[in-house]
Coordinates of C-alpha atoms and ligand atoms in Angstrom, one line a residue:
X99 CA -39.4 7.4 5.0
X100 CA -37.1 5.9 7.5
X101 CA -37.0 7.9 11.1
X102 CA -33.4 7.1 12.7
X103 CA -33.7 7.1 16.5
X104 CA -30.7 6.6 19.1
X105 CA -32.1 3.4 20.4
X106 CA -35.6 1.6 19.7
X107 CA -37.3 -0.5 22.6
X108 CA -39.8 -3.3 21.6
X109 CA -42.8 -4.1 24.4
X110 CA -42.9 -2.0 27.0
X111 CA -43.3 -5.0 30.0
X112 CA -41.1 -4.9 33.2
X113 CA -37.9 -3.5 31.4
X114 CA -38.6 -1.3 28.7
X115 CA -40.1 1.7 30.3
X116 CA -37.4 1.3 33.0
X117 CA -34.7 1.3 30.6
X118 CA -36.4 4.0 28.3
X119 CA -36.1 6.7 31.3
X120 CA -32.8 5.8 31.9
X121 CA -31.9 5.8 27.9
X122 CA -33.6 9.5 27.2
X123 CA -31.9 10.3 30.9
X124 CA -28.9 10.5 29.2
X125 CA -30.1 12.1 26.3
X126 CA -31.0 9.7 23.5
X127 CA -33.7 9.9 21.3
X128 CA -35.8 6.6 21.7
X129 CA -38.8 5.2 20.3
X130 CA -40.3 2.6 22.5
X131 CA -42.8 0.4 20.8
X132 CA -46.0 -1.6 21.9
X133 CA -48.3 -3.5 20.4
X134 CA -51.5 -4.3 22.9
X135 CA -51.2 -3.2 26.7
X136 CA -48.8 -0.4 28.4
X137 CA -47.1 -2.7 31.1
X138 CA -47.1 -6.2 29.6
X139 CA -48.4 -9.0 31.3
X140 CA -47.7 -8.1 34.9
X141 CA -49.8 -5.1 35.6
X142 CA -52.2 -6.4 33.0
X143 CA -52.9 -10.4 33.2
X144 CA -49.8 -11.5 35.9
X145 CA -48.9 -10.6 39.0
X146 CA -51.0 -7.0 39.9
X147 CA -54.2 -8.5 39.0
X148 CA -53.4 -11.9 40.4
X149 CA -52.5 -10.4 43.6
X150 CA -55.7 -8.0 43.6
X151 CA -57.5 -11.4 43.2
X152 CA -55.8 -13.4 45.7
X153 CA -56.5 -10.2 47.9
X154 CA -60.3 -10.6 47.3
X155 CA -60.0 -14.1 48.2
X156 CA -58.3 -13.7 51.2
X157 CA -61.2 -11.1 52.3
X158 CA -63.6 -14.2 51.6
X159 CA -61.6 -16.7 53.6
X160 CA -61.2 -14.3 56.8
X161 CA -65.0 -13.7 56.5
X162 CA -65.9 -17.3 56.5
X163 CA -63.4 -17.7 59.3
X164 CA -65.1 -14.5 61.2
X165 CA -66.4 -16.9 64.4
X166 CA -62.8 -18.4 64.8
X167 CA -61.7 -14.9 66.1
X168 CA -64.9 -14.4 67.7
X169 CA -66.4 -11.9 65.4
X170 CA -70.0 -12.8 64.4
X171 CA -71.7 -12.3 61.1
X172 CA -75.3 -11.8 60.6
X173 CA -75.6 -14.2 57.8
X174 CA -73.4 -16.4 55.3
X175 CA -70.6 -14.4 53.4
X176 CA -71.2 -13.7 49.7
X177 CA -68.7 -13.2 46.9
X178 CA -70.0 -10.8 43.7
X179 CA -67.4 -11.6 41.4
X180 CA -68.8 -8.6 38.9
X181 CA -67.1 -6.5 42.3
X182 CA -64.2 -8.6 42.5
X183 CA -63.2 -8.0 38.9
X184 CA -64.1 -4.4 39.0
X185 CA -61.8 -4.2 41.9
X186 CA -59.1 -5.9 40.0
X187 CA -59.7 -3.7 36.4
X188 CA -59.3 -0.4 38.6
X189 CA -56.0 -1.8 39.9
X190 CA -54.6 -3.0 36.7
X191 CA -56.4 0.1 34.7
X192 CA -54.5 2.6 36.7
X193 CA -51.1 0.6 36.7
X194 CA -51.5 0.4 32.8
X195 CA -52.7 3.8 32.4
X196 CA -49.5 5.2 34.9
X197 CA -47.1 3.0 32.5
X198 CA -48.2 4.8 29.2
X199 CA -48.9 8.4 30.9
X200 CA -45.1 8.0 32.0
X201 CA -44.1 7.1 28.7
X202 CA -46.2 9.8 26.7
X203 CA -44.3 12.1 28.8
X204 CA -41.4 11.9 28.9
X205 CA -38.6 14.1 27.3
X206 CA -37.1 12.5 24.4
X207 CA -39.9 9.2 24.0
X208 CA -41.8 8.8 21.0
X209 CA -44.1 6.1 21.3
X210 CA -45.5 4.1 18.6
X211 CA -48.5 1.7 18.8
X212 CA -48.0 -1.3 16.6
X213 CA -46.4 -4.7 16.1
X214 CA -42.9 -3.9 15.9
X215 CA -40.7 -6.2 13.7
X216 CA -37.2 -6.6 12.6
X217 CA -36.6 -6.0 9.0
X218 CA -32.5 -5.7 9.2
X219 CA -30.5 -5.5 12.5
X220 CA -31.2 -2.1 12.6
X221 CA -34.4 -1.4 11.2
X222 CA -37.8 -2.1 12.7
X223 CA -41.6 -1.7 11.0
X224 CA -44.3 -0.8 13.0
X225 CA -47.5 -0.6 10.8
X226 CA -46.2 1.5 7.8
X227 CA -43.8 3.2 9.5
X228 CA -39.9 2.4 9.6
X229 CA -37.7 3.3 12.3
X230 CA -33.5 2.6 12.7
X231 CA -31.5 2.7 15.3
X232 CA -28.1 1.6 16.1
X233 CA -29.5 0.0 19.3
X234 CA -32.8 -2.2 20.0
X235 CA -33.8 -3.6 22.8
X236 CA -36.3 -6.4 22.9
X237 CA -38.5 -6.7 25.6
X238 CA -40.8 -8.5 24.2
X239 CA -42.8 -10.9 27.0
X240 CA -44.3 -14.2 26.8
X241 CA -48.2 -15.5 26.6
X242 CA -49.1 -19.0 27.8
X243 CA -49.1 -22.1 26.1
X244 CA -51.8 -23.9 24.6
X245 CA -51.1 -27.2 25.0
X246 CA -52.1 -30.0 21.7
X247 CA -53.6 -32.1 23.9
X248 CA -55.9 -34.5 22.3
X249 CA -59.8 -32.8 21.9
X250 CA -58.5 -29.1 22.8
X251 CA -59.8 -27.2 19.6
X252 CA -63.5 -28.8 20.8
X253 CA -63.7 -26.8 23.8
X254 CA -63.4 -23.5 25.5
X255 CA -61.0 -23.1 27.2
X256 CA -59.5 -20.2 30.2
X257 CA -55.8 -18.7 29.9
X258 CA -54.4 -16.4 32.4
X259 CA -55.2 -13.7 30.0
X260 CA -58.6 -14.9 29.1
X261 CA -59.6 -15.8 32.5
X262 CA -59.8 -11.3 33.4
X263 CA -62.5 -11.3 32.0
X264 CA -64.2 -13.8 34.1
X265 CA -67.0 -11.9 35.8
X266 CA -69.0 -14.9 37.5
X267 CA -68.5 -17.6 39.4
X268 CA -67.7 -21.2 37.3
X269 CA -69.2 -23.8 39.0
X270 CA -66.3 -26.0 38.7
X271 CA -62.9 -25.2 37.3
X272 CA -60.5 -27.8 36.2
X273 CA -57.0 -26.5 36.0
X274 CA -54.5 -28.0 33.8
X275 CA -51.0 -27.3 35.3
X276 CA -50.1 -27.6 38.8
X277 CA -47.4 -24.7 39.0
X278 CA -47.1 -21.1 40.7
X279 CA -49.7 -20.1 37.8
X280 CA -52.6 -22.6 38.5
X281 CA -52.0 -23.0 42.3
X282 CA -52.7 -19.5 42.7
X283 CA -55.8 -19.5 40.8
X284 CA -56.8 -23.2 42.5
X285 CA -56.8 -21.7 46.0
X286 CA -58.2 -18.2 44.5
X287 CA -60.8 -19.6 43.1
X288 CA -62.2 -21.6 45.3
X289 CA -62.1 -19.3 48.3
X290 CA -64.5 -17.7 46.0
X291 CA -67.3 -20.3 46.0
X292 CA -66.5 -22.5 42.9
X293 CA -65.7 -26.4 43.2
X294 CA -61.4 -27.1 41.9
X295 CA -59.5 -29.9 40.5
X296 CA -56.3 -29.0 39.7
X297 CA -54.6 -32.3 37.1
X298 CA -51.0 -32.3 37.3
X299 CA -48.3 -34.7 34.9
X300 CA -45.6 -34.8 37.8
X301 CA -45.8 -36.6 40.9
X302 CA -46.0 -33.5 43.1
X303 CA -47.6 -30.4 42.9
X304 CA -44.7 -27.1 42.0
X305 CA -42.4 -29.3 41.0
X306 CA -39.4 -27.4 41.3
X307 CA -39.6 -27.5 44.7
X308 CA -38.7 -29.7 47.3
X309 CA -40.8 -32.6 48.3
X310 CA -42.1 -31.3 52.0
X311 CA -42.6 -27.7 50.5
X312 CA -44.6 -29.1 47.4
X313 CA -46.7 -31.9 50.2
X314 CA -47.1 -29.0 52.3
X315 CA -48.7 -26.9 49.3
X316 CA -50.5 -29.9 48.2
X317 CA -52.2 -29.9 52.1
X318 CA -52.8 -26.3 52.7
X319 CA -54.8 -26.5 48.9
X320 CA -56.8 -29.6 49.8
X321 CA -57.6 -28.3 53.5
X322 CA -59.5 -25.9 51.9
X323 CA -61.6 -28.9 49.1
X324 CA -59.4 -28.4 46.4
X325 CA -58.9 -32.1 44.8
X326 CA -55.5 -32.2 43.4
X327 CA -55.2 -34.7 40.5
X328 CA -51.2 -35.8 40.3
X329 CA -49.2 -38.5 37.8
X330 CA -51.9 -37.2 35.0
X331 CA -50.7 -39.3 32.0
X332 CA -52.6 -38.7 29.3
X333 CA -54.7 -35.5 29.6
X334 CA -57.3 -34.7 26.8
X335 CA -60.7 -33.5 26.2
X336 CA -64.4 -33.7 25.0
X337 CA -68.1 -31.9 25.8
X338 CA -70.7 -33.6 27.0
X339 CA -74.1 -31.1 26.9
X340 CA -72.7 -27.8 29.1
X341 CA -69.9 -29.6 30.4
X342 CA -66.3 -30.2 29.5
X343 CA -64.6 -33.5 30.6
X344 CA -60.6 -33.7 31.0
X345 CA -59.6 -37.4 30.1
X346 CA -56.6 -38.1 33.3
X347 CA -55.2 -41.3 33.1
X348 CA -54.0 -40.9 36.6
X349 CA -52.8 -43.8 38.6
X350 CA -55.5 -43.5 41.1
X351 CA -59.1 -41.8 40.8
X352 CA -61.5 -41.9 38.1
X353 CA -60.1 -41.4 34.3
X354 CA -62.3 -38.3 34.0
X355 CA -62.9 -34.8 35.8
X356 CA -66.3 -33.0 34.9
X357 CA -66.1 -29.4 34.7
X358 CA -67.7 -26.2 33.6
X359 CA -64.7 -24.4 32.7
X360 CA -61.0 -25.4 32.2
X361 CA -58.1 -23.2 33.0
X362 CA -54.9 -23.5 30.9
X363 CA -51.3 -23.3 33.4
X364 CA -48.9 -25.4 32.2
X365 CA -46.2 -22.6 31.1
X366 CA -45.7 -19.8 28.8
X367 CA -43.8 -19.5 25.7
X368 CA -41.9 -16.5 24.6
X369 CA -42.9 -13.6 22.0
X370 CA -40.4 -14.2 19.2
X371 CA -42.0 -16.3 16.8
X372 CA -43.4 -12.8 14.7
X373 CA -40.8 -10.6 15.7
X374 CA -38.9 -11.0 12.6
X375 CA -36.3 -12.1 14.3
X376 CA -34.3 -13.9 11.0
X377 CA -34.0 -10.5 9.3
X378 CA -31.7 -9.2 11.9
X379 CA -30.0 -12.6 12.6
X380 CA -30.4 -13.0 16.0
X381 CA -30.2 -16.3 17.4
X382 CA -32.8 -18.0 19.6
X383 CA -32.5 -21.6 21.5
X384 CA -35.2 -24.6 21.2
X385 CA -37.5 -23.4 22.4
X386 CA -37.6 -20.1 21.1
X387 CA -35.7 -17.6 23.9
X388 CA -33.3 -15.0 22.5
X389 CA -29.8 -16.5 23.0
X390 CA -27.9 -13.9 25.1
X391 CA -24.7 -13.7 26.9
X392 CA -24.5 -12.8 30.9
X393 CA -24.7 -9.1 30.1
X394 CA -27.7 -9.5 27.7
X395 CA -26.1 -9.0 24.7
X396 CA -28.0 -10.9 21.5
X397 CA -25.6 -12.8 19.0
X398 CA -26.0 -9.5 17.0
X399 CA -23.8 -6.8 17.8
X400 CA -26.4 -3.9 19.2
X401 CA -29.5 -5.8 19.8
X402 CA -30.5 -6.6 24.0
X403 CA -32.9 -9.0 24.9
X404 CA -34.7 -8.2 28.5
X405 CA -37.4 -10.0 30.3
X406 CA -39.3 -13.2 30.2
X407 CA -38.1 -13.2 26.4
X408 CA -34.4 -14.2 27.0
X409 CA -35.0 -17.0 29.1
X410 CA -32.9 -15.8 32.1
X411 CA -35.9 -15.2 33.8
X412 CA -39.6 -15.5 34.2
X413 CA -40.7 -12.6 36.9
X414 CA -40.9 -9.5 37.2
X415 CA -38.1 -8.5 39.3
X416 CA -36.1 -10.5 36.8
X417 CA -37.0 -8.5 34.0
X418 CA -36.7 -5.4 35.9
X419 CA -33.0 -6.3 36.9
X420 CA -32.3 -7.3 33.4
X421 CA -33.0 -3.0 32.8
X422 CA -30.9 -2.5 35.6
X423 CA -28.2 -4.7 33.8
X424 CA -28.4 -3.4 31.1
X425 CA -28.1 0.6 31.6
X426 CA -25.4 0.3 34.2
X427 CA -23.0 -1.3 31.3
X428 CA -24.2 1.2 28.8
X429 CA -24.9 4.2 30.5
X430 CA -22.2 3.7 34.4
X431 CA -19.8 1.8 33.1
X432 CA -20.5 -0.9 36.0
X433 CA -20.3 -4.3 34.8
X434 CA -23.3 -6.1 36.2
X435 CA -24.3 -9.3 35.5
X436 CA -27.0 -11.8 35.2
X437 CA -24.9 -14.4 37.0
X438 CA -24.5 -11.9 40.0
X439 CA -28.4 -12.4 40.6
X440 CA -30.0 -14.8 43.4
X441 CA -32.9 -16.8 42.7
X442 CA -35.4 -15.0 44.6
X443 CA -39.7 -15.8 44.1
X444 CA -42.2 -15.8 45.8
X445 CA -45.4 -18.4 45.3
X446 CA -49.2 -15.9 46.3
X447 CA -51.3 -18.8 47.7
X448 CA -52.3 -17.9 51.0
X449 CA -50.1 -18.7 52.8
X450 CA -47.2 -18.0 50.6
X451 CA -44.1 -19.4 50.0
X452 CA -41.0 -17.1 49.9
X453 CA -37.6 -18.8 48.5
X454 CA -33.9 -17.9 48.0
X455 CA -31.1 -19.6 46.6
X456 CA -30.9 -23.8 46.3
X457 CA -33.7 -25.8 47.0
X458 CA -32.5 -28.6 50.0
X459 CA -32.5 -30.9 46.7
X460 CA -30.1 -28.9 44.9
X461 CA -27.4 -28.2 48.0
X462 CA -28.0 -32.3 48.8
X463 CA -27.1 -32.9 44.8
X464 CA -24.4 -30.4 45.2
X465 CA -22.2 -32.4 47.4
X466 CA -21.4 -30.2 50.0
X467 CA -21.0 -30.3 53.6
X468 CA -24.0 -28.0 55.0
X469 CA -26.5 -27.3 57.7
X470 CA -29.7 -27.5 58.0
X471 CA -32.6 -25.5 60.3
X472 CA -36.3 -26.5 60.0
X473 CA -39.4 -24.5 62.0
X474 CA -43.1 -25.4 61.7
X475 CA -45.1 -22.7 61.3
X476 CA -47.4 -23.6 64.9
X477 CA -43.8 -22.8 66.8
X478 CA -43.9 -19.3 65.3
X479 CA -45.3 -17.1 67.6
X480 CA -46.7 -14.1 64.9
X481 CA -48.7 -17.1 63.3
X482 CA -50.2 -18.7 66.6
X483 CA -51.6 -14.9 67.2
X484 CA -52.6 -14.8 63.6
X485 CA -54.5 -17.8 63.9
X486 CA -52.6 -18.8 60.6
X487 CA -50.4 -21.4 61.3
X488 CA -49.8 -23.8 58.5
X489 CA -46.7 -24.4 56.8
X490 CA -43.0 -24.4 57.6
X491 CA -39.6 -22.3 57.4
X492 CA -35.9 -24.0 56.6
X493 CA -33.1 -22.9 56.0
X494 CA -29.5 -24.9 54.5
X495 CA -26.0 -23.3 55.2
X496 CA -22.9 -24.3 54.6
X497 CA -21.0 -26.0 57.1
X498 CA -17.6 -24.8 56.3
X499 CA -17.7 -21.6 55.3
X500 CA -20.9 -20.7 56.9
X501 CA -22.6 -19.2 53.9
X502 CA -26.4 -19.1 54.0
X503 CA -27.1 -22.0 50.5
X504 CA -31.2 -21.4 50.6
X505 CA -34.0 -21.2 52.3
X506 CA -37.8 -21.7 51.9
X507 CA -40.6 -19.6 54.0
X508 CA -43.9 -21.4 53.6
X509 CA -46.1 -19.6 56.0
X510 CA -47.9 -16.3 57.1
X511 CA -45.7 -13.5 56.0
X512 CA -43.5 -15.9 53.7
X513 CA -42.8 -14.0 50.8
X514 CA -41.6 -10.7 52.8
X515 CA -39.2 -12.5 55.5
X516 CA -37.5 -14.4 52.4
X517 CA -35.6 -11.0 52.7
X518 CA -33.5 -10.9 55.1
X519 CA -32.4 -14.0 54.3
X520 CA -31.7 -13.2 51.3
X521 CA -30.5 -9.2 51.7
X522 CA -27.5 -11.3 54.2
X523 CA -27.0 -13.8 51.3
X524 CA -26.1 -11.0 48.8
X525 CA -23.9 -9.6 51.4
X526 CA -22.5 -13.2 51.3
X527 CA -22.4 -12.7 55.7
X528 CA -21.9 -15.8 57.5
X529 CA -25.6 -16.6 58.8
X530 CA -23.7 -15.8 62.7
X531 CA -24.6 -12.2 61.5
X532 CA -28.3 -13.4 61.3
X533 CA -28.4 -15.6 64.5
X534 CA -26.6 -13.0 66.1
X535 CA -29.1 -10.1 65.3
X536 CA -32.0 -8.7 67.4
X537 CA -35.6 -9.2 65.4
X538 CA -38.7 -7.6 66.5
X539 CA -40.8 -9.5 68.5
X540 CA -43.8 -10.6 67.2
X541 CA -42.5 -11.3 63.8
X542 CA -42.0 -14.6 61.7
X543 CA -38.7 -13.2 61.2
X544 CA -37.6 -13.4 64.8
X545 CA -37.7 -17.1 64.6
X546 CA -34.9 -17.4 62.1
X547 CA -32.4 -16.3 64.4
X548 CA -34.1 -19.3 66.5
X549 CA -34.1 -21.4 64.0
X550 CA -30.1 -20.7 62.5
X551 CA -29.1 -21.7 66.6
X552 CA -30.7 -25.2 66.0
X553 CA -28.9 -26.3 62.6
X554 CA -28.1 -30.4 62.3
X555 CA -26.1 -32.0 59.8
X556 CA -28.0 -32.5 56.5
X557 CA -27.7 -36.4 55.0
X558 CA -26.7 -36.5 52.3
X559 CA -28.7 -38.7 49.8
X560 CA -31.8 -38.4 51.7
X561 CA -34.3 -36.2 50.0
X562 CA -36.5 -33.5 51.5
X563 CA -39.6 -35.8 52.0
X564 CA -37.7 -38.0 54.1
Ligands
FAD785 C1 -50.8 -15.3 36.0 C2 -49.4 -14.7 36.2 C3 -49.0 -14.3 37.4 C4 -47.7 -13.8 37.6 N1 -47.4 -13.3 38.9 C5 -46.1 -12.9 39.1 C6 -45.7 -12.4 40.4 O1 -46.5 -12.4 41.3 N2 -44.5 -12.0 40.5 C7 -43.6 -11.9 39.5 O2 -42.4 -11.5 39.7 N3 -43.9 -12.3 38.3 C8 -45.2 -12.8 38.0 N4 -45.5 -13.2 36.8 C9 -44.5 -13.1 35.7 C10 -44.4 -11.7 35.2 O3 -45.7 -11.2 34.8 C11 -43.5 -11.7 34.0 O4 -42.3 -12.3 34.3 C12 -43.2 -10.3 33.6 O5 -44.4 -9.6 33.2 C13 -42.2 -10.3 32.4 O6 -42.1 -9.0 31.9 P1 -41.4 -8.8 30.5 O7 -40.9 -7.4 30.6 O8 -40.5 -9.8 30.1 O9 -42.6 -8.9 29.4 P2 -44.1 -8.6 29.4 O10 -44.6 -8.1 30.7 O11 -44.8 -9.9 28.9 O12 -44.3 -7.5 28.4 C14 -44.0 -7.6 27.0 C15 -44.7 -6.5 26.2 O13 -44.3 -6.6 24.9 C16 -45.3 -6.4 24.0 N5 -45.0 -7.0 22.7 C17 -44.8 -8.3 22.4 N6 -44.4 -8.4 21.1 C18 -44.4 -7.2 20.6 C19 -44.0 -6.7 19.3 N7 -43.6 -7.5 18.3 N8 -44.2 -5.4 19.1 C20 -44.5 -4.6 20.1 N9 -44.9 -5.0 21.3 C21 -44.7 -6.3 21.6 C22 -46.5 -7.1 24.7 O14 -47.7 -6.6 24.2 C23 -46.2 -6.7 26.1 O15 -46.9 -5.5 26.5 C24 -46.8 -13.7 36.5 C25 -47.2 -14.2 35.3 C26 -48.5 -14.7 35.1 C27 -48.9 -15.1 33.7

């Protein structure tokens, strides 16, 4: 028998449960779906129990660096990784187990465990049940790509879902992908004790960023004896006894990197390939991200797409603003938008890298007339005291109107003084009001009013490496 619901929601990752409360808020009937983990890949193999890890990592790289603030150790730090990852399960555990607890409970949510899947545009099976509703809401996630690289199905191989289960120390890890993914588990990694290669295709480690942010990256990572493998042409694999080789045809180096274990980070593909998608008629691009419009609609009247799925986004506070998106023009009749969104990440190596708006790159390529400030991280005074000074800060504005275009924070406290920079470019202020303003001393923050008084002309057609 059919059970008709107001709305149904698909995966419950970053912006179904968010959406749910709002939906049975305003008194609809929803059944929310999920087929494996309450909270999707965030809480349970992204960002909480990355950043647990990177935490652990941390503690190990402070400890080996003890004497450097004059505190002395008895003997040689020691990581127990079966610790470390019972650290990061109780983190994740209780995140997952607040997610469905929250769900279970709440007034007017019926939760189903299953794979859900389209079976008109308004029906969904999960198991041998059948539930319709005049509105669905996919929010259905992603999983990372295995890539057909010559020799794969010969070895084992690490994802960055397999790789939480890892309760011991490889000996050495090769990483395939040189993105936010695999840099994060390059430098987390090896602060734990094991030996890192990380083989990248491009000519420069996260490439979608600039050329001094991504050489800067590459620096702080091989500071610490990561060997970064670039220009990898032709990657593949074999076994040889216990130990897996990964075939680069690099320009430079030897053709082969012999490891114990190889990590898989070069991207993630979304969840629609088994959602019967063709039943209900809802259209998805190339590469397999629902096709929606700047409000989130599908091409079928009554059917959302949210989250990593859509392709409007691959982060958490994406997905969580695609929930916010989404209820106001349903439930507050307040038209938000996708397009009214900043792009706003942050990259958790140690230190990180906080970014807003245009790369230098993109405001160069955009033709404009702007501004640009630039601060090494040994002129901040928060990092001198920290002892943690590598990296840099800039920021581009432009030179007629004064908006604030982008900036970049690679350094100690990166990722949380990215905000004011970008709280003042939603507010779309001239970046006077910034310059102008009074930050607490000791902060990196303080030095971006320092930094906005010292802006120069940026060439144009000179990239960022220059
Ligand atoms: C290693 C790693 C680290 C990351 N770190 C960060 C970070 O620091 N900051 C950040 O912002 N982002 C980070 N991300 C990205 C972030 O995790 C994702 O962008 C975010 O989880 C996307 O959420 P979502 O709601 O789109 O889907 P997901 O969180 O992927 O959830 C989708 C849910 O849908 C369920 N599902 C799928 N198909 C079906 C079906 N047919 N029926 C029922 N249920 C289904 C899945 O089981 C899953 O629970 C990281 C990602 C990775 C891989």
């Amino acid at each position: 028998m059919t059970k008709t619901y107001d709305a149904i929601v698909i995966g419950t990752g970053q912006a179904g449960p968010f959406l749910t409360q709002r939906l049975t808020g305003a008194g609809m009937k929803v059944a929310v779906i999920e087929r494996k983990l309450f909270g999707g890949t965030c809480v349970n193999t992204g960002c909480i129990p990355t950043k647990t890890l990177v935490a652990s990592a941390y503690a190990a790289h402070m400890v080996r660096r003890a004497t450097d603030y004059g505190v002395a150790l008895s003997g040689p730090a020691s990581v127990d990784m079966t610790r470390v990852k019972a650290r990061k399960d109780a983190v994740s555990g209780r995140s997952r187990t607040g997610v469905e607890n929250w769900l279970r409970g709440m007034t007017n949510c019926t939760v189903y465990q299953g794979h859900g899947r389209f079976e008109s545009p308004n029906e969904v099976s999960v198991g041998s049940e059948r539930l319709r509703a005049h509105r669905i809401f996919i929010n259905v996630g992603g999983r990372a790509v295995v890539p057909q690289m010559p020799g794969i199905k010969q070895i084992p191989y690490l994802t960055n879902s397999s790789i939480m289960d890892v309760d011991f120390l490889p000996r050495h890890l090769v990483i395939v992908g040189g993105g936010y993914v695999g840099l994060e588990f390059a430098q987390m990694y090896r602060r734990f004790g094991s030996e890192v290669t990380v083989v990248e295709t491009a000519s420069h480690l996260a490439r979608h960023e600039d050329k001094d942010v991504s050489t800067a990256i590459q620096e702080i990572l091989e500071h610490e004896g990561i060997e970064v493998r670039l220009d990898a042409t032709c990657i593949g694999f074999s076994k040889r006894a216990e130990e897996i080789l990964v075939h680069v045809d690099c320009a430079a180096g030897s053709p082969e990197v012999s490891g114990s274990h190889v990590l898989l980070a070069v991207g993630r593909r979304p969840n629609t390939d088994d959602l019967g998608l063709a039943e209900a008629g809802v259209a998805v691009d190339k590469h397999g991200y629902i096709v929606v419009d700047d409000q989130l609609r599908t091409s079928v009247p009554g059917i959302w797409a949210l989250g990593d799925c859509n392709g409007k986004g691959a982060f958490t506070h994406t997905a969580f603003n695609d929930s916010e998106i989404v209820g106001a023009n349903l439930l507050d009749h307040d038209s938000r938008k996708v397009s009214d969104r900043i792009t706003a990440y942050a990259l958790y190596i140690d230190p990180p890298l906080g970014r807003a708006g245009l790369t230098e790159e993109e405001v160069r390529r955009s033709g404009r007339h702007a501004l640009i400030g630039r601060r090494p991280m040994t002129k901040v005074g928060r990092a001198i005291e920290k002892g943690e000074t590598q990296g840099f800060m800039k920021i581009m504005v432009d030179a007629q109107t004064h908006e604030i275009l982008g900036a970049a924070i690679l350094g100690t406290g990166g990722d949380e003084a990215i905000h004011s920079i970008l709280d003042a470019m939603y507010a779309r202020a001239p970046y006077t009001v910034i310059q102008r303003a009074m930050h607490i001393h000791p902060t990196v923050s303080e030095l971006v009013p320092t930094m906005l008084g010292e802006l120069q002309p940026l060439a144009v057609g000179v990239s960022a490496s220059q």
